[in-house]
PDB file of C-alpha atoms in Angstrom:
ATOM      1  CA  MET A 732      -7.315 -16.834   3.123  1.00 65.00           C
ATOM      2  CA  PRO A 733     -10.474 -15.046   4.253  1.00 79.00           C
ATOM      3  CA  ILE A 734     -11.306 -11.564   2.984  1.00 90.00           C
ATOM      4  CA  ILE A 735     -11.412  -9.525   6.205  1.00 94.00           C
ATOM      5  CA  LEU A 736     -12.181  -6.152   4.629  1.00 95.00           C
ATOM      6  CA  GLU A 737     -14.031  -5.126   1.498  1.00 95.00           C
ATOM      7  CA  ARG A 738     -14.715  -1.455   0.865  1.00 95.00           C
ATOM      8  CA  LYS A 739     -16.171   0.662  -1.934  1.00 95.00           C
ATOM      9  CA  LEU A 740     -16.082   4.458  -2.128  1.00 93.00           C
ATOM     10  CA  GLY A 741     -17.348   5.753  -5.468  1.00 90.00           C
ATOM     11  CA  VAL A 742     -15.146   4.179  -8.153  1.00 90.00           C
ATOM     12  CA  SER A 743     -12.568   3.103  -5.556  1.00 93.00           C
ATOM     13  CA  GLN A 744     -12.653  -0.496  -4.368  1.00 95.00           C
ATOM     14  CA  LEU A 745     -10.535  -2.238  -1.745  1.00 97.00           C
ATOM     15  CA  TRP A 746     -10.072  -5.866  -0.692  1.00 96.00           C
ATOM     16  CA  VAL A 747      -7.891  -7.204   2.148  1.00 96.00           C
ATOM     17  CA  TRP A 748      -7.028 -10.835   2.781  1.00 92.00           C
ATOM     18  CA  GLU A 749      -5.496 -12.268   5.924  1.00 92.00           C
ATOM     19  CA  GLN A 750      -3.114 -15.056   4.975  1.00 88.00           C
ATOM     20  CA  THR A 751      -3.423 -17.930   7.446  1.00 88.00           C
ATOM     21  CA  GLU A 752      -2.322 -20.866   5.254  1.00 90.00           C
ATOM     22  CA  PRO A 753       1.233 -22.229   4.905  1.00 91.00           C
ATOM     23  CA  LEU A 754       3.185 -21.542   1.728  1.00 91.00           C
ATOM     24  CA  ASP A 755       2.726 -25.062   0.322  1.00 93.00           C
ATOM     25  CA  GLN A 756      -1.051 -24.716   0.516  1.00 93.00           C
ATOM     26  CA  LEU A 757      -0.922 -21.346  -1.242  1.00 92.00           C
ATOM     27  CA  LYS A 758       1.239 -22.759  -4.018  1.00 93.00           C
ATOM     28  CA  ALA A 759      -1.181 -25.643  -4.541  1.00 93.00           C
ATOM     29  CA  ALA A 760      -4.027 -23.181  -5.175  1.00 90.00           C
ATOM     30  CA  LEU A 761      -2.194 -21.325  -7.956  1.00 88.00           C
ATOM     31  CA  PRO A 762      -2.379 -22.203 -11.660  1.00 85.00           C
ATOM     32  CA  GLN A 763       0.483 -24.469 -12.752  1.00 86.00           C
ATOM     33  CA  SER A 764       1.701 -21.836 -15.200  1.00 84.00           C
ATOM     34  CA  LEU A 765       2.603 -19.436 -12.365  1.00 86.00           C
ATOM     35  CA  LEU A 766       4.634 -21.806 -10.198  1.00 88.00           C
ATOM     36  CA  ALA A 767       7.915 -21.101 -11.989  1.00 88.00           C
ATOM     37  CA  GLN A 768       7.518 -17.380 -11.215  1.00 89.00           C
ATOM     38  CA  ILE A 769       7.332 -17.840  -7.421  1.00 92.00           C
ATOM     39  CA  PRO A 770      10.411 -16.277  -5.737  1.00 92.00           C
ATOM     40  CA  GLN A 771      12.771 -18.535  -3.794  1.00 90.00           C
ATOM     41  CA  GLN A 772      12.926 -16.383  -0.660  1.00 93.00           C
ATOM     42  CA  ALA A 773      10.162 -17.407   1.758  1.00 90.00           C
ATOM     43  CA  GLN A 774       8.656 -13.995   2.536  1.00 91.00           C
ATOM     44  CA  ALA A 775       8.753 -12.954  -1.115  1.00 92.00           C
ATOM     45  CA  ALA A 776       7.087 -16.251  -2.057  1.00 94.00           C
ATOM     46  CA  LEU A 777       4.312 -15.680   0.485  1.00 92.00           C
ATOM     47  CA  ALA A 778       3.740 -12.171  -0.853  1.00 91.00           C
ATOM     48  CA  TYR A 779       3.643 -13.397  -4.446  1.00 91.00           C
ATOM     49  CA  CYS A 780       1.293 -16.319  -3.805  1.00 92.00           C
ATOM     50  CA  SER A 781      -1.135 -14.503  -1.530  1.00 92.00           C
ATOM     51  CA  SER A 782      -1.395 -11.451  -3.796  1.00 90.00           C
ATOM     52  CA  ARG A 783      -2.073 -13.659  -6.850  1.00 90.00           C
ATOM     53  CA  LEU A 784      -4.688 -15.640  -4.966  1.00 91.00           C
ATOM     54  CA  LEU A 785      -6.387 -12.412  -3.928  1.00 91.00           C
ATOM     55  CA  LEU A 786      -6.448 -11.353  -7.587  1.00 90.00           C
ATOM     56  CA  GLN A 787      -7.942 -14.736  -8.448  1.00 88.00           C
ATOM     57  CA  GLU A 788     -10.577 -14.385  -5.720  1.00 89.00           C
ATOM     58  CA  VAL A 789     -11.648 -10.915  -6.886  1.00 90.00           C
ATOM     59  CA  PHE A 790     -11.330 -11.174 -10.668  1.00 86.00           C
ATOM     60  CA  GLY A 791     -11.356 -14.929 -11.350  1.00 83.00           C
ATOM     61  CA  ARG A 792      -8.555 -17.265 -12.396  1.00 74.00           C
ATOM     62  CA  PRO A 793      -8.337 -16.055 -16.039  1.00 69.00           C
ATOM     63  CA  ALA A 794      -7.456 -12.576 -14.744  1.00 66.00           C
ATOM     64  CA  LEU A 795      -4.083 -13.864 -13.531  1.00 69.00           C
ATOM     65  CA  LEU A 796      -3.093 -14.452 -17.132  1.00 66.00           C
ATOM     66  CA  SER A 797      -4.002 -10.869 -18.089  1.00 75.00           C
ATOM     67  CA  LEU A 798      -1.878  -9.244 -15.359  1.00 83.00           C
ATOM     68  CA  THR A 799       0.456  -6.783 -17.094  1.00 86.00           C
ATOM     69  CA  LYS A 800       2.574  -3.755 -16.183  1.00 86.00           C
ATOM     70  CA  ASP A 801       3.017  -0.450 -17.958  1.00 85.00           C
ATOM     71  CA  ALA A 802       6.330   1.303 -18.658  1.00 82.00           C
ATOM     72  CA  GLN A 803       6.311   2.737 -15.118  1.00 81.00           C
ATOM     73  CA  GLY A 804       5.801  -0.662 -13.517  1.00 82.00           C
ATOM     74  CA  ARG A 805       2.160  -0.116 -12.522  1.00 87.00           C
ATOM     75  CA  PRO A 806       0.064  -3.329 -12.654  1.00 90.00           C
ATOM     76  CA  PHE A 807      -3.074  -3.683 -14.783  1.00 90.00           C
ATOM     77  CA  ILE A 808      -5.851  -6.302 -14.955  1.00 88.00           C
ATOM     78  CA  HIS A 809      -8.080  -6.301 -18.039  1.00 83.00           C
ATOM     79  CA  ASN A 810      -6.564  -2.883 -18.903  1.00 83.00           C
ATOM     80  CA  LYS A 811      -7.668  -1.457 -15.530  1.00 88.00           C
ATOM     81  CA  ALA A 812      -5.038  -0.021 -13.193  1.00 92.00           C
ATOM     82  CA  ILE A 813      -4.699  -1.776  -9.826  1.00 95.00           C
ATOM     83  CA  SER A 814      -2.362  -1.586  -6.849  1.00 95.00           C
ATOM     84  CA  MET A 815      -1.285  -4.340  -4.461  1.00 95.00           C
ATOM     85  CA  SER A 816       0.514  -4.554  -1.132  1.00 95.00           C
ATOM     86  CA  HIS A 817       1.576  -7.354   1.217  1.00 93.00           C
ATOM     87  CA  CYS A 818       2.888  -7.231   4.773  1.00 92.00           C
ATOM     88  CA  LYS A 819       3.326 -10.075   7.267  1.00 85.00           C
ATOM     89  CA  GLY A 820       0.171 -12.033   6.619  1.00 87.00           C
ATOM     90  CA  PHE A 821      -1.978  -9.387   4.949  1.00 94.00           C
ATOM     91  CA  SER A 822      -2.506  -8.871   1.227  1.00 94.00           C
ATOM     92  CA  ALA A 823      -4.445  -5.924  -0.151  1.00 97.00           C
ATOM     93  CA  LEU A 824      -5.737  -4.954  -3.573  1.00 96.00           C
ATOM     94  CA  THR A 825      -7.308  -1.751  -4.824  1.00 96.00           C
ATOM     95  CA  MET A 826      -8.819  -0.573  -8.082  1.00 93.00           C
ATOM     96  CA  ALA A 827      -9.465   3.173  -8.021  1.00 84.00           C
ATOM     97  CA  GLY A 828      -9.579   5.218 -11.196  1.00 83.00           C
ATOM     98  CA  PRO A 829      -6.425   6.005 -13.189  1.00 85.00           C
ATOM     99  CA  ARG A 830      -3.989   6.169 -10.233  1.00 92.00           C
ATOM    100  CA  PRO A 831      -4.718   3.556  -7.549  1.00 95.00           C
ATOM    101  CA  GLY A 832      -2.205   3.147  -4.767  1.00 96.00           C
ATOM    102  CA  LEU A 833      -2.101   1.499  -1.357  1.00 96.00           C
ATOM    103  CA  ASP A 834       0.289   0.331   1.317  1.00 97.00           C
ATOM    104  CA  VAL A 835       0.027  -2.084   4.246  1.00 97.00           C
ATOM    105  CA  GLU A 836       2.493  -1.655   7.112  1.00 93.00           C
ATOM    106  CA  GLY A 837       3.107  -3.206  10.499  1.00 90.00           C
ATOM    107  CA  PRO A 838       4.262  -1.317  13.612  1.00 86.00           C
ATOM    108  CA  ARG A 839       7.622   0.242  12.726  1.00 87.00           C
ATOM    109  CA  GLY A 840       7.557   3.815  14.034  1.00 81.00           C
ATOM    110  CA  ALA A 841      10.836   3.432  15.958  1.00 87.00           C
ATOM    111  CA  GLN A 842      12.612   2.177  12.843  1.00 92.00           C
ATOM    112  CA  LEU A 843      11.211   5.042  10.762  1.00 94.00           C
ATOM    113  CA  ALA A 844      12.398   7.606  13.316  1.00 95.00           C
ATOM    114  CA  ARG A 845      15.985   6.861  12.264  1.00 95.00           C
ATOM    115  CA  ILE A 846      15.294   7.807   8.643  1.00 96.00           C
ATOM    116  CA  ALA A 847      12.529  10.393   9.107  1.00 96.00           C
ATOM    117  CA  HIS A 848      14.789  13.150   7.736  1.00 96.00           C
ATOM    118  CA  LYS A 849      14.884  11.302   4.418  1.00 96.00           C
ATOM    119  CA  PHE A 850      11.131  11.437   3.784  1.00 96.00           C
ATOM    120  CA  ILE A 851       9.871  14.494   5.734  1.00 96.00           C
ATOM    121  CA  LEU A 852      10.924  18.107   5.163  1.00 95.00           C
ATOM    122  CA  PRO A 853      12.861  19.666   8.101  1.00 96.00           C
ATOM    123  CA  ASP A 854      10.177  22.156   9.210  1.00 94.00           C
ATOM    124  CA  LYS A 855       7.424  19.529   9.170  1.00 92.00           C
ATOM    125  CA  LEU A 856       9.638  17.012  10.947  1.00 94.00           C
ATOM    126  CA  GLN A 857      10.458  19.512  13.680  1.00 94.00           C
ATOM    127  CA  ALA A 858       6.753  20.135  14.293  1.00 92.00           C
ATOM    128  CA  LEU A 859       6.110  16.390  14.541  1.00 92.00           C
ATOM    129  CA  GLN A 860       8.996  15.913  16.976  1.00 93.00           C
ATOM    130  CA  GLU A 861       7.343  18.328  19.400  1.00 92.00           C
ATOM    131  CA  ARG A 862       4.508  15.861  19.927  1.00 91.00           C
ATOM    132  CA  PRO A 863       4.519  13.175  22.633  1.00 92.00           C
ATOM    133  CA  LYS A 864       6.693  10.240  21.562  1.00 92.00           C
ATOM    134  CA  GLU A 865       3.820   7.823  20.942  1.00 89.00           C
ATOM    135  CA  GLU A 866       1.982  10.348  18.761  1.00 89.00           C
ATOM    136  CA  TYR A 867       5.205  11.162  16.902  1.00 91.00           C
ATOM    137  CA  LEU A 868       5.923   7.523  16.053  1.00 91.00           C
ATOM    138  CA  GLU A 869       2.308   6.960  14.982  1.00 89.00           C
ATOM    139  CA  ALA A 870       2.491  10.003  12.700  1.00 90.00           C
ATOM    140  CA  LEU A 871       5.738   8.743  11.138  1.00 92.00           C
ATOM    141  CA  ALA A 872       4.174   5.365  10.376  1.00 91.00           C
ATOM    142  CA  ASN A 873       1.120   6.957   8.767  1.00 91.00           C
ATOM    143  CA  ILE A 874       3.116   9.469   6.724  1.00 93.00           C
ATOM    144  CA  TRP A 875       5.531   6.803   5.469  1.00 95.00           C
ATOM    145  CA  SER A 876       2.690   4.475   4.501  1.00 95.00           C
ATOM    146  CA  ALA A 877       0.839   7.330   2.780  1.00 95.00           C
ATOM    147  CA  LYS A 878       3.923   8.199   0.745  1.00 96.00           C
ATOM    148  CA  GLU A 879       4.371   4.549  -0.220  1.00 96.00           C
ATOM    149  CA  ALA A 880       0.790   4.571  -1.530  1.00 96.00           C
ATOM    150  CA  LEU A 881       1.465   7.764  -3.515  1.00 96.00           C
ATOM    151  CA  PHE A 882       4.704   6.308  -4.874  1.00 96.00           C
ATOM    152  CA  LYS A 883       2.773   3.352  -6.276  1.00 94.00           C
ATOM    153  CA  ALA A 884      -0.007   5.584  -7.596  1.00 95.00           C
ATOM    154  CA  MET A 885       2.504   7.707  -9.508  1.00 93.00           C
ATOM    155  CA  GLY A 886       4.307   4.681 -10.929  1.00 88.00           C
ATOM    156  CA  GLY A 887       7.554   5.032  -8.971  1.00 78.00           C
ATOM    157  CA  GLY A 888      10.803   5.940 -10.673  1.00 82.00           C
ATOM    158  CA  GLY A 889      12.484   9.282 -10.055  1.00 89.00           C
ATOM    159  CA  ILE A 890      10.274  10.175  -7.086  1.00 95.00           C
ATOM    160  CA  ASP A 891      11.876  11.805  -4.044  1.00 96.00           C
ATOM    161  CA  PHE A 892       9.799  10.925  -0.975  1.00 96.00           C
ATOM    162  CA  ARG A 893      10.794  14.115   0.833  1.00 96.00           C
ATOM    163  CA  GLU A 894      10.711  16.658  -1.984  1.00 96.00           C
ATOM    164  CA  HIS A 895       7.986  15.379  -4.323  1.00 97.00           C
ATOM    165  CA  LEU A 896       5.375  13.888  -1.961  1.00 97.00           C
ATOM    166  CA  SER A 897       3.444  16.101   0.459  1.00 95.00           C
ATOM    167  CA  ILE A 898       1.022  14.785   3.094  1.00 93.00           C
ATOM    168  CA  ASP A 899      -1.482  17.086   4.831  1.00 91.00           C
ATOM    169  CA  TYR A 900      -1.342  15.065   8.028  1.00 82.00           C
ATOM    170  CA  PRO A 901      -3.988  16.307  10.486  1.00 78.00           C
ATOM    171  CA  PRO A 902      -2.684  16.908  14.037  1.00 64.00           C
ATOM    172  CA  GLU A 903      -5.917  15.539  15.480  1.00 63.00           C
ATOM    173  CA  MET A 904      -5.535  12.142  13.758  1.00 69.00           C
ATOM    174  CA  LEU A 905      -4.281  10.156  16.722  1.00 62.00           C
ATOM    175  CA  GLN A 906      -6.192   6.964  15.979  1.00 73.00           C
ATOM    176  CA  LEU A 907      -7.331   5.241  12.808  1.00 82.00           C
ATOM    177  CA  PRO A 908      -9.474   5.372  10.762  1.00 89.00           C
ATOM    178  CA  GLY A 909      -8.871   8.799   9.289  1.00 89.00           C
ATOM    179  CA  ARG A 910      -8.723  10.731   6.027  1.00 91.00           C
ATOM    180  CA  PHE A 911      -6.370  13.380   4.707  1.00 91.00           C
ATOM    181  CA  SER A 912      -5.205  14.949   1.474  1.00 94.00           C
ATOM    182  CA  ALA A 913      -1.864  14.630  -0.269  1.00 96.00           C
ATOM    183  CA  ARG A 914      -0.151  15.596  -3.495  1.00 97.00           C
ATOM    184  CA  TYR A 915       2.668  14.798  -5.839  1.00 97.00           C
ATOM    185  CA  HIS A 916       4.618  17.769  -7.193  1.00 96.00           C
ATOM    186  CA  GLY A 917       7.635  16.934  -9.306  1.00 94.00           C
ATOM    187  CA  PRO A 918       8.882  16.138 -12.820  1.00 92.00           C
ATOM    188  CA  LYS A 919       5.605  14.345 -13.640  1.00 88.00           C
ATOM    189  CA  GLY A 920       3.523  17.452 -12.894  1.00 92.00           C
ATOM    190  CA  GLN A 921       1.166  17.977  -9.958  1.00 96.00           C
ATOM    191  CA  VAL A 922      -1.488  15.482  -8.871  1.00 96.00           C
ATOM    192  CA  GLU A 923      -3.846  15.830  -5.899  1.00 97.00           C
ATOM    193  CA  PHE A 924      -4.919  12.785  -3.884  1.00 96.00           C
ATOM    194  CA  ALA A 925      -7.381  11.913  -1.131  1.00 95.00           C
ATOM    195  CA  LEU A 926      -6.222   9.156   1.220  1.00 95.00           C
ATOM    196  CA  GLU A 927      -7.909   6.972   3.802  1.00 95.00           C
ATOM    197  CA  ALA A 928      -6.074   5.245   6.652  1.00 94.00           C
ATOM    198  CA  LEU A 929      -7.642   2.099   8.110  1.00 95.00           C
ATOM    199  CA  PRO A 930      -6.637  -0.099  11.065  1.00 94.00           C
ATOM    200  CA  LEU A 931      -5.947  -3.794  10.505  1.00 94.00           C
ATOM    201  CA  PRO A 932      -5.431  -6.581  13.066  1.00 93.00           C
ATOM    202  CA  GLN A 933      -2.065  -7.086  14.797  1.00 90.00           C
ATOM    203  CA  GLN A 934      -1.305  -3.336  14.868  1.00 90.00           C
ATOM    204  CA  HIS A 935      -1.114  -3.131  11.080  1.00 93.00           C
ATOM    205  CA  ARG A 936      -2.434  -0.219   9.036  1.00 94.00           C
ATOM    206  CA  LEU A 937      -3.569   0.277   5.453  1.00 97.00           C
ATOM    207  CA  ILE A 938      -3.526   3.568   3.570  1.00 96.00           C
ATOM    208  CA  TRP A 939      -5.057   3.851   0.116  1.00 97.00           C
ATOM    209  CA  CYS A 940      -5.914   6.446  -2.504  1.00 95.00           C
ATOM    210  CA  ILE A 941      -9.680   6.907  -2.639  1.00 91.00           C
TER     211      ILE A 941
END
């Protein structure tokens, strides 16, 4: 599993692995104590193994034993907040201040178009729908991925993607990479974020809080 992207912006750090090995080989590289925790479903098992091996690569094998979660489900290593994501052969890890968050997604704009009303406010959705179809679907994919990253950064639970998460998506951002601002405004208060969107191989994208 080679690291294909490593990035540092201030206190924010990002690592991305491309998973090329079969599941059995990934399992063999994990500590024996973690094998019983591997999910039975194949895709879930790949996500679990590759994300743990990325943690091991970045922090060392003992770090796997210190992986904990807070009351909101956010993961921590050595008492430092982290965020992880996995999608079809790519695993990503970030450590970025008190509220790290990231998401990796494949091409799924057409699928998101069917549920866009559930995560974008009506006036903003109408403006997006006036764009050419390809630009519209690209915007949906970026906005969804950005909101997934914010959801993880805020610890999930009780967050309405449409009402609580706002993305200042720039009309000129037709191709990645790009940066934009975002915010959470809801029962947990108001938190401002800066996000970066990066292209990955095989038409995948990564969006993380920087």
